[in-house]
Amino acid sequence: MTWKRLDWATIYGADWRRGSADLARYFGKQFGCMLASQRLPIPRDLIPFLDGAERCPSWCFMVAINWRGGDCHRMMRRHGFADGLSNFIGIIDSAAYQSQGSLSGFTYTYHIGYVWICADWHDGMDRQSWFEHPSIELMSINGTVGERIAWMPRRPASEGRYLWNRVRKVHPE
């Protein structure tokens, strides 16, 4: 939660370019499978990218930190759940765009705990992705100062309800 930037060499070492591109390929494949299962067309440059092409111009792969998810992660760890939200994995609602009756864009977001990975495709665009840079800035979602201040009074109350429900399950009346 405290990282502002992600240095790919920290994760993948000297082969950071390949490692970060393969991570994008993993999420690109998930996206392609989801489109295929809905009988939607697969973007033209996705398959060459999955097969090892250096770039996928119509795609932008991004990483973000969900501040509220991180706050929940810390709260869960404080109350005895060692993994917090680390095992909370899933797909967030996706958005599709069309132009002149054809699919022209799609945003696919996947979360692992409080880390969000976004694959954003727009037909005919040339965009850069995380694997084209040795380090990237980690965007913050739900993390403005106003949101944090507004969230703070609700957190202790929800934390109290959560703990009460947990105690009731352990010690039923």
PDB file of C-alpha atoms in Angstrom, residues 79-163:
ATOM      1  CA  HIS A  79      -8.226  -8.794  13.600  1.00  0.00           C
ATOM      2  CA  GLY A  80      -6.507 -12.099  13.041  1.00  0.00           C
ATOM      3  CA  PHE A  81      -6.913 -12.824   9.332  1.00  0.00           C
ATOM      4  CA  ALA A  82      -3.247 -13.153   8.380  1.00  0.00           C
ATOM      5  CA  ASP A  83      -3.923 -13.068   4.629  1.00  0.00           C
ATOM      6  CA  GLY A  84      -6.306 -10.099   4.780  1.00  0.00           C
ATOM      7  CA  LEU A  85      -7.658  -9.600   1.258  1.00  0.00           C
ATOM      8  CA  SER A  86      -4.724 -11.382  -0.408  1.00  0.00           C
ATOM      9  CA  ASN A  87      -6.963 -14.328  -1.368  1.00  0.00           C
ATOM     10  CA  PHE A  88      -9.850 -12.119  -2.518  1.00  0.00           C
ATOM     11  CA  ILE A  89      -9.657 -12.487  -6.294  1.00  0.00           C
ATOM     12  CA  GLY A  90     -12.156 -11.673  -9.024  1.00  0.00           C
ATOM     13  CA  ILE A  91     -13.372  -9.710 -11.989  1.00  0.00           C
ATOM     14  CA  ILE A  92     -14.901  -6.273 -11.608  1.00  0.00           C
ATOM     15  CA  ASP A  93     -17.798  -5.244 -13.867  1.00  0.00           C
ATOM     16  CA  SER A  94     -16.525  -4.704 -17.391  1.00  0.00           C
ATOM     17  CA  ALA A  95     -17.554  -1.987 -19.813  1.00  0.00           C
ATOM     18  CA  ALA A  96     -17.957  -2.415 -23.575  1.00  0.00           C
ATOM     19  CA  TYR A  97     -18.073   0.347 -26.175  1.00  0.00           C
ATOM     20  CA  GLN A  98     -19.397   0.293 -29.687  1.00  0.00           C
ATOM     21  CA  SER A  99     -19.044   2.521 -32.692  1.00  0.00           C
ATOM     22  CA  GLN A 100     -21.210   2.252 -35.796  1.00  0.00           C
ATOM     23  CA  GLY A 101     -22.731  -1.002 -34.534  1.00  0.00           C
ATOM     24  CA  SER A 102     -19.397  -2.780 -33.898  1.00  0.00           C
ATOM     25  CA  LEU A 103     -17.494  -3.506 -30.711  1.00  0.00           C
ATOM     26  CA  SER A 104     -14.821  -0.792 -30.524  1.00  0.00           C
ATOM     27  CA  GLY A 105     -13.594  -0.866 -26.944  1.00  0.00           C
ATOM     28  CA  PHE A 106     -13.650  -2.831 -23.748  1.00  0.00           C
ATOM     29  CA  THR A 107     -12.366  -2.336 -20.207  1.00  0.00           C
ATOM     30  CA  TYR A 108     -11.630  -5.478 -18.219  1.00  0.00           C
ATOM     31  CA  THR A 109     -10.553  -5.125 -14.591  1.00  0.00           C
ATOM     32  CA  TYR A 110      -9.330  -7.926 -12.377  1.00  0.00           C
ATOM     33  CA  HIS A 111      -8.459  -7.618  -8.700  1.00  0.00           C
ATOM     34  CA  ILE A 112      -6.160  -9.538  -6.424  1.00  0.00           C
ATOM     35  CA  GLY A 113      -6.865  -8.170  -2.980  1.00  0.00           C
ATOM     36  CA  TYR A 114      -6.479  -4.411  -3.192  1.00  0.00           C
ATOM     37  CA  VAL A 115      -4.377  -4.515  -6.382  1.00  0.00           C
ATOM     38  CA  TRP A 116      -6.369  -3.892  -9.568  1.00  0.00           C
ATOM     39  CA  ILE A 117      -5.136  -4.879 -13.016  1.00  0.00           C
ATOM     40  CA  CYS A 118      -6.897  -3.213 -15.915  1.00  0.00           C
ATOM     41  CA  ALA A 119      -6.788  -4.257 -19.567  1.00  0.00           C
ATOM     42  CA  ASP A 120      -8.262  -1.477 -21.678  1.00  0.00           C
ATOM     43  CA  TRP A 121      -8.752  -2.044 -25.413  1.00  0.00           C
ATOM     44  CA  HIS A 122      -9.805   0.565 -27.989  1.00  0.00           C
ATOM     45  CA  ASP A 123      -9.823  -0.397 -31.669  1.00  0.00           C
ATOM     46  CA  GLY A 124      -7.453   1.578 -33.875  1.00  0.00           C
ATOM     47  CA  MET A 125      -5.532   3.284 -31.071  1.00  0.00           C
ATOM     48  CA  ASP A 126      -1.804   3.059 -30.385  1.00  0.00           C
ATOM     49  CA  ARG A 127      -1.216   3.053 -26.634  1.00  0.00           C
ATOM     50  CA  GLN A 128       1.578   2.136 -24.262  1.00  0.00           C
ATOM     51  CA  SER A 129       1.388  -0.428 -21.451  1.00  0.00           C
ATOM     52  CA  TRP A 130       3.257  -1.263 -18.279  1.00  0.00           C
ATOM     53  CA  PHE A 131       5.710  -3.635 -19.972  1.00  0.00           C
ATOM     54  CA  GLU A 132       7.115  -0.816 -22.114  1.00  0.00           C
ATOM     55  CA  HIS A 133       8.568   0.994 -19.073  1.00  0.00           C
ATOM     56  CA  PRO A 134      11.141  -0.170 -16.480  1.00  0.00           C
ATOM     57  CA  SER A 135       8.972   1.287 -13.699  1.00  0.00           C
ATOM     58  CA  ILE A 136       5.393   2.515 -13.518  1.00  0.00           C
ATOM     59  CA  GLU A 137       3.442   4.805 -11.246  1.00  0.00           C
ATOM     60  CA  LEU A 138       0.828   2.979  -9.183  1.00  0.00           C
ATOM     61  CA  MET A 139      -2.449   4.818  -9.566  1.00  0.00           C
ATOM     62  CA  SER A 140      -4.693   5.092  -6.517  1.00  0.00           C
ATOM     63  CA  ILE A 141      -8.379   4.249  -6.858  1.00  0.00           C
ATOM     64  CA  ASN A 142     -10.786   5.493  -4.167  1.00  0.00           C
ATOM     65  CA  GLY A 143      -7.856   7.293  -2.653  1.00  0.00           C
ATOM     66  CA  THR A 144      -8.479  11.032  -2.787  1.00  0.00           C
ATOM     67  CA  VAL A 145      -8.034  12.943   0.448  1.00  0.00           C
ATOM     68  CA  GLY A 146     -11.758  13.740   0.517  1.00  0.00           C
ATOM     69  CA  GLU A 147     -12.683  10.080   0.174  1.00  0.00           C
ATOM     70  CA  ARG A 148     -10.271   9.038   2.904  1.00  0.00           C
ATOM     71  CA  ILE A 149     -11.652  11.642   5.312  1.00  0.00           C
ATOM     72  CA  ALA A 150     -15.248  10.688   4.486  1.00  0.00           C
ATOM     73  CA  TRP A 151     -14.454   6.989   4.957  1.00  0.00           C
ATOM     74  CA  MET A 152     -12.805   7.281   8.386  1.00  0.00           C
ATOM     75  CA  PRO A 153     -15.948   7.806  10.539  1.00  0.00           C
ATOM     76  CA  ARG A 154     -17.629   4.771   8.946  1.00  0.00           C
ATOM     77  CA  ARG A 155     -14.690   2.443   9.387  1.00  0.00           C
ATOM     78  CA  PRO A 156     -14.804   1.993  13.182  1.00  0.00           C
ATOM     79  CA  ALA A 157     -18.570   1.356  13.123  1.00  0.00           C
ATOM     80  CA  SER A 158     -18.304  -1.233  10.367  1.00  0.00           C
ATOM     81  CA  GLU A 159     -15.279  -2.754  12.065  1.00  0.00           C
ATOM     82  CA  GLY A 160     -17.283  -3.068  15.291  1.00  0.00           C
ATOM     83  CA  ARG A 161     -20.207  -4.777  13.506  1.00  0.00           C
ATOM     84  CA  TYR A 162     -17.769  -7.107  11.793  1.00  0.00           C
ATOM     85  CA  LEU A 163     -16.121  -8.084  15.092  1.00  0.00           C
TER      86      LEU A 163
END
